[in-house]
Every structure is written in structure tokens, then in C-alpha cells.
Amino acid sequence: MTLEDGRQIQDSRSLESNVGDTVQCNQCQNYTLVLDVLSSEYVCSTCGCVSSEKIYNNELTNFEKGEYKDKSRIGMPESLTVSHKGLSTLIGLNDTDGRGKMLDPIQKETIQRLRTWNNRSQLNDSISRNLDKALKYLNNFGDKLYLSPPVMEKISIPKTISDIAYVCNIPSKEIMSHYKLILKELSLKIPVIQGIDYVTLISNRLKLTEKTKREALRIFSLVQHSRISIGKNPRAFAGAIIYIASQDCNEFLRQVEVCQVADISTVSLRKRCKEIKTILDNQQ
């Protein structure tokens, strides 16, 4: 490890410790925030809540070996969910100078004209204006679906058409038609959603305890190699596992509750439960 490598790590740790002592978690009110260097976000180590505080520190940018001398000074990392990838210059609304003094009326008028032309220059064509409006809608819908920007960019979390239609206030048929159009025009290949993703999703919606969630994941790991999930509805498969896990952990759920959350019928739930119990009995 070189001297600059050690300084990079030392600066990151010192900044993390200083911030953890001063910034408070909005959820549990504890001073136990941990810095995620890649996304520049603070995560509470107690409850896992992502803080709204952002870090603007150019020393935390990761570089390959030999690139530490040419450090980037762009501040926050660029994001595809922001117009111009977040690299555009914005003129603030505070009509003050560098010393904090209010500007005189003539200077205020000049700054306002600069602010107006700055906004016009960034959105000088219809494509840029439509893209800016679409990204604002995207971020708004992501907030309503409880998805942070790093999640929207990289992590695949299953969301049903009904959830998106409810948030966007758009009919499901219209969303489905545009969804198919985007897949066709962009030649996208959407990966198949695994049952384990639905296990976590349905468990969170039912507000189950962590003990029941771990039991459901354990049952899923036992039966995933039995090939009974091939050709089956993954939501029904996950719902049956959660129903069995809740019974094992004395957290009794009604079949109707699981079916409503998983959007399946009670007949499918009972069939999948019967198949899973048969496999568990054979393994014992």
C-alpha cells in the first residue's frame, strides 16, 4: 500500500467517524450512520434507513492504481436519473454575494436574467425538455415506491403492474402496452424474477417478524433444487413458503391474507403448500 492509498483510506474513515457523530438518523434517532463511498449515501447501522444527507467530497472518489494524482473534482458522482447526468451548473435562488450581503436591485435583475438564460440553454430543444420532465416523473414515482436512486439504477426489485399503476394513476393496460413497446424498440431482455425476490417482497408487505422471514428463506433454500417451481407462478410458490414458515414460527396467517398480498388464488396456494410439505417430509 502506497502513502497516498493510506491517506485515501484515512480520510474516508475520519470523515465517516465525524459525520456519524454529528448526523442523526431520521428513523431511529441514533448517531450510528455509516458512509457508503460508492453511492455517497449515509446508512444507519442500527435500522438500515438511508439518510437524506448527501456528501460532497472529491477525495472519496475511487480510482484505479496510479490515478490518485489526477483526482476528479466533480463533486457528486454522475447519475442517469438526473438531467445532464447531474453535471449541469445551476444558479441558486439566493440573491446574495460571496459575503452573504444582499444584492442591489440592478444586480438582482442581472442575476435573474442570467438564471433565466441558464435554464433556457440547458433545455434548448424539445428532446431535452421532455427528458427533463420524464426524469422528474421517474424520481417522483421512485419516491412513492420507496426506491432510492441507486436502487432504481442497478438493483432489480420486483414491482407489480398494479403497484406502478396505483402510484402513477394510470390504467394497468396502458402501462402494459408501453412496457411491451419499450422492450420491443430497445431489444431489452428482462431477467426472470426468482422466487426468493417475491419471498422478501411478500414478507415485507405482510409485516412479518425477522424470525419468520429467515425461516421462509431457509425453506426456499431447501426446496429450490427440487424443480417443483418450474412452470409455476413464482408468487404462488413464494406465498406458500411464507404461509408454511408462519405456521412453523407460530405467527399464524390466514390464507386469504397471503393470497391478497401475493395476488394469487387460494387454490394455487393450497396446491403449492401441499407440494412443498411433501418435499420437506421427504428430506427429513
XYZ file of C-alpha atoms in Angstrom:
284
model
C 0.000 0.000 0.000
C 1.369 3.392 -1.008
C 1.369 6.524 1.093
C -1.473 8.082 -0.917
C -3.530 4.892 -0.569
C -3.189 5.135 3.186
C -4.187 8.788 3.132
C -7.239 7.955 0.994
C -8.438 5.337 3.497
C -7.581 7.527 6.477
C -9.514 10.491 5.050
C -12.553 8.284 4.386
C -12.520 6.819 7.890
C -12.042 10.190 9.567
C -14.883 11.721 7.565
C -17.122 8.742 8.345
C -16.438 8.991 12.074
C -17.011 12.758 12.116
C -20.296 12.510 10.244
C -21.526 9.570 12.335
C -21.117 11.694 15.464
C -22.978 14.733 14.107
C -25.698 13.470 11.739
C -28.731 11.807 13.318
C -30.819 9.028 11.766
C -34.307 10.199 10.814
C -35.869 6.838 11.690
C -34.355 5.650 14.994
C -32.755 8.956 16.106
C -29.352 7.300 16.676
C -25.936 8.661 15.708
C -24.801 5.444 14.011
C -24.580 6.451 10.344
C -22.132 4.656 8.067
C -20.912 6.149 4.799
C -21.376 4.250 1.527
C -18.492 5.574 -0.574
C -19.830 4.309 -3.913
C -23.245 5.983 -3.693
C -22.211 8.820 -1.329
C -25.098 7.989 0.995
C -25.309 7.563 4.745
C -26.889 4.345 6.011
C -27.874 3.797 9.631
C -26.101 0.730 11.011
C -28.901 0.214 13.555
C -32.113 0.254 11.484
C -30.742 0.282 7.913
C -32.501 3.525 6.933
C -30.826 5.586 4.182
C -30.333 9.157 5.340
C -31.226 12.126 3.158
C -27.869 13.731 3.908
C -25.545 13.884 0.903
C -21.771 14.107 0.884
C -19.823 16.365 -1.430
C -16.233 15.271 -1.057
C -13.958 14.723 -4.010
C -11.415 12.712 -2.014
C -13.814 9.747 -1.752
C -13.899 9.020 -5.490
C -12.491 5.559 -6.219
C -9.648 5.335 -8.710
C -7.552 2.566 -10.148
C -3.933 2.136 -9.227
C -1.766 5.007 -10.418
C -4.616 7.512 -10.835
C -4.586 9.116 -7.399
C -2.525 12.078 -8.566
C -5.195 13.089 -11.086
C -8.134 13.277 -8.724
C -11.531 14.252 -10.092
C -13.047 17.486 -8.786
C -16.611 16.995 -9.969
C -18.173 16.539 -6.518
C -21.076 14.092 -6.518
C -20.954 11.107 -8.912
C -22.987 11.446 -12.078
C -26.389 9.790 -12.222
C -28.575 8.688 -15.123
C -31.727 9.623 -13.198
C -30.903 13.345 -13.357
C -30.983 15.597 -16.405
C -27.493 16.115 -17.890
C -26.347 13.330 -15.528
C -26.240 15.841 -12.674
C -23.259 17.735 -14.120
C -25.071 20.912 -15.195
C -24.472 24.233 -13.450
C -27.378 25.778 -11.566
C -27.630 29.356 -10.296
C -29.137 29.438 -6.835
C -32.181 31.429 -5.788
C -30.392 33.336 -3.026
C -29.723 36.881 -4.235
C -26.575 37.322 -2.147
C -22.915 37.780 -2.929
C -19.965 35.777 -1.633
C -20.003 37.627 1.679
C -23.700 36.981 2.278
C -24.804 40.558 1.565
C -27.979 41.186 -0.409
C -27.514 42.370 -3.976
C -28.737 45.753 -5.093
C -31.774 45.881 -7.444
C -29.664 46.277 -10.599
C -27.523 43.243 -9.752
C -30.632 41.250 -8.833
C -32.095 41.917 -12.255
C -28.837 40.868 -13.911
C -28.648 37.637 -11.910
C -32.276 36.863 -12.712
C -31.582 37.274 -16.439
C -28.540 35.002 -16.127
C -30.641 32.462 -14.251
C -33.314 32.545 -16.963
C -30.887 32.104 -19.845
C -29.038 29.394 -17.946
C -32.261 27.387 -17.679
C -33.082 28.001 -21.330
C -29.646 26.936 -22.530
C -29.881 23.611 -20.714
C -33.301 22.822 -22.195
C -32.881 24.324 -25.652
C -34.742 21.625 -27.604
C -37.866 19.519 -27.215
C -35.916 16.311 -26.543
C -34.101 17.835 -23.564
C -37.308 19.318 -22.185
C -39.188 16.026 -22.492
C -36.282 14.120 -20.944
C -36.077 16.522 -18.019
C -39.811 16.206 -17.400
C -39.690 12.409 -17.679
C -36.797 12.111 -15.217
C -38.663 14.269 -12.705
C -41.660 11.953 -13.009
C -39.346 8.951 -12.654
C -37.800 10.256 -9.445
C -41.244 11.137 -8.096
C -42.604 7.656 -8.790
C -39.456 6.115 -7.316
C -40.024 8.009 -4.075
C -43.624 6.814 -3.915
C -42.470 3.228 -4.478
C -39.810 3.658 -1.745
C -36.920 3.218 -4.184
C -33.733 5.243 -3.770
C -31.753 6.363 -6.870
C -29.069 3.630 -6.531
C -31.848 1.041 -6.355
C -33.572 2.425 -9.458
C -30.293 2.357 -11.399
C -28.777 -1.004 -10.502
C -30.841 -3.280 -8.263
C -33.784 -5.249 -9.616
C -36.652 -5.214 -7.122
C -39.889 -6.790 -8.375
C -42.830 -4.411 -8.581
C -46.194 -5.459 -9.937
C -48.085 -3.584 -12.633
C -50.811 -2.869 -10.076
C -48.327 -1.130 -7.755
C -46.994 1.073 -10.531
C -50.484 1.826 -11.873
C -51.649 2.887 -8.407
C -48.676 5.211 -7.913
C -48.785 6.709 -11.416
C -52.587 6.921 -11.519
C -52.563 5.286 -14.960
C -54.583 2.236 -16.101
C -52.709 -1.065 -15.998
C -53.467 -1.797 -19.660
C -51.816 1.432 -20.769
C -48.706 0.728 -18.698
C -48.511 -2.801 -20.068
C -48.774 -1.623 -23.687
C -45.966 0.913 -23.237
C -43.920 -1.686 -21.365
C -44.108 -4.059 -24.328
C -43.311 -1.225 -26.735
C -40.144 -0.298 -24.816
C -38.985 -3.917 -24.729
C -39.525 -4.229 -28.481
C -37.934 -0.943 -29.556
C -34.876 -1.219 -27.284
C -34.484 -5.013 -27.656
C -34.344 -5.419 -23.900
C -34.208 -8.800 -22.222
C -35.752 -8.679 -18.780
C -34.358 -11.360 -16.444
C -36.783 -13.826 -14.951
C -37.752 -12.871 -11.408
C -36.720 -15.528 -8.939
C -38.987 -16.804 -6.205
C -36.663 -15.561 -3.483
C -37.328 -11.969 -4.571
C -41.046 -12.493 -4.070
C -40.408 -14.107 -0.684
C -38.793 -10.912 0.573
C -41.394 -8.684 -1.078
C -44.438 -10.533 0.278
C -42.879 -10.880 3.744
C -42.329 -7.136 3.974
C -45.882 -6.396 2.877
C -47.287 -8.771 5.481
C -45.032 -7.133 8.119
C -43.723 -10.463 9.358
C -41.067 -10.819 12.014
C -37.435 -11.413 11.106
C -37.675 -14.923 12.522
C -40.426 -15.820 10.062
C -38.525 -14.212 7.181
C -35.405 -16.240 7.932
C -37.469 -19.411 8.211
C -39.067 -18.684 4.827
C -35.651 -18.173 3.234
C -34.424 -21.406 4.822
C -37.384 -23.353 3.401
C -36.810 -21.780 -0.008
C -33.165 -22.902 0.002
C -34.273 -26.464 0.809
C -36.848 -26.791 -1.960
C -35.261 -24.701 -4.730
C -33.334 -27.723 -6.087
C -36.420 -29.947 -6.275
C -37.521 -28.426 -9.617
C -41.145 -28.099 -8.470
C -41.071 -24.373 -9.179
C -40.522 -24.894 -12.919
C -43.548 -23.639 -14.823
C -45.242 -22.477 -11.625
C -46.280 -18.982 -10.660
C -43.370 -17.596 -8.553
C -45.788 -15.541 -6.444
C -47.781 -18.653 -5.546
C -44.570 -20.520 -4.756
C -43.311 -17.705 -2.515
C -46.707 -17.267 -0.850
C -46.873 -20.962 0.027
C -43.390 -20.862 1.555
C -44.303 -17.827 3.649
C -47.539 -19.463 4.796
C -45.673 -22.607 5.911
C -42.940 -20.557 7.609
C -45.513 -18.509 9.525
C -47.094 -21.707 10.864
C -43.705 -23.068 11.944
C -42.913 -19.816 13.786
C -46.342 -19.604 15.487
C -47.206 -16.475 13.522
C -50.435 -17.741 12.068
C -51.704 -16.072 8.929
C -54.950 -16.592 7.122
C -54.745 -17.933 3.613
C -56.849 -15.023 2.405
C -54.287 -12.511 3.702
C -51.422 -14.202 1.875
C -53.463 -14.535 -1.322
C -54.442 -10.874 -1.328
C -50.861 -9.690 -0.916
C -49.388 -12.209 -3.380
C -52.248 -11.676 -5.867
C -52.995 -15.395 -6.206
C -55.970 -17.674 -5.604
C -56.460 -19.848 -2.535
C -56.492 -22.951 -4.744
C -52.989 -22.188 -6.030
C -51.776 -21.520 -2.500
C -53.082 -24.851 -1.199
C -51.599 -26.816 -4.103
C -48.163 -25.247 -3.669
C -48.302 -25.801 0.114
C -49.082 -29.473 -0.417
C -46.156 -29.901 -2.827
C -43.700 -28.076 -0.576
C -44.734 -30.030 2.531
C -44.242 -33.296 0.619
C -40.682 -32.313 -0.301
C -39.871 -31.204 3.248
C -41.179 -34.506 4.641
C -39.062 -36.493 2.176
C -35.920 -34.560 3.116
C -36.493 -35.271 6.803
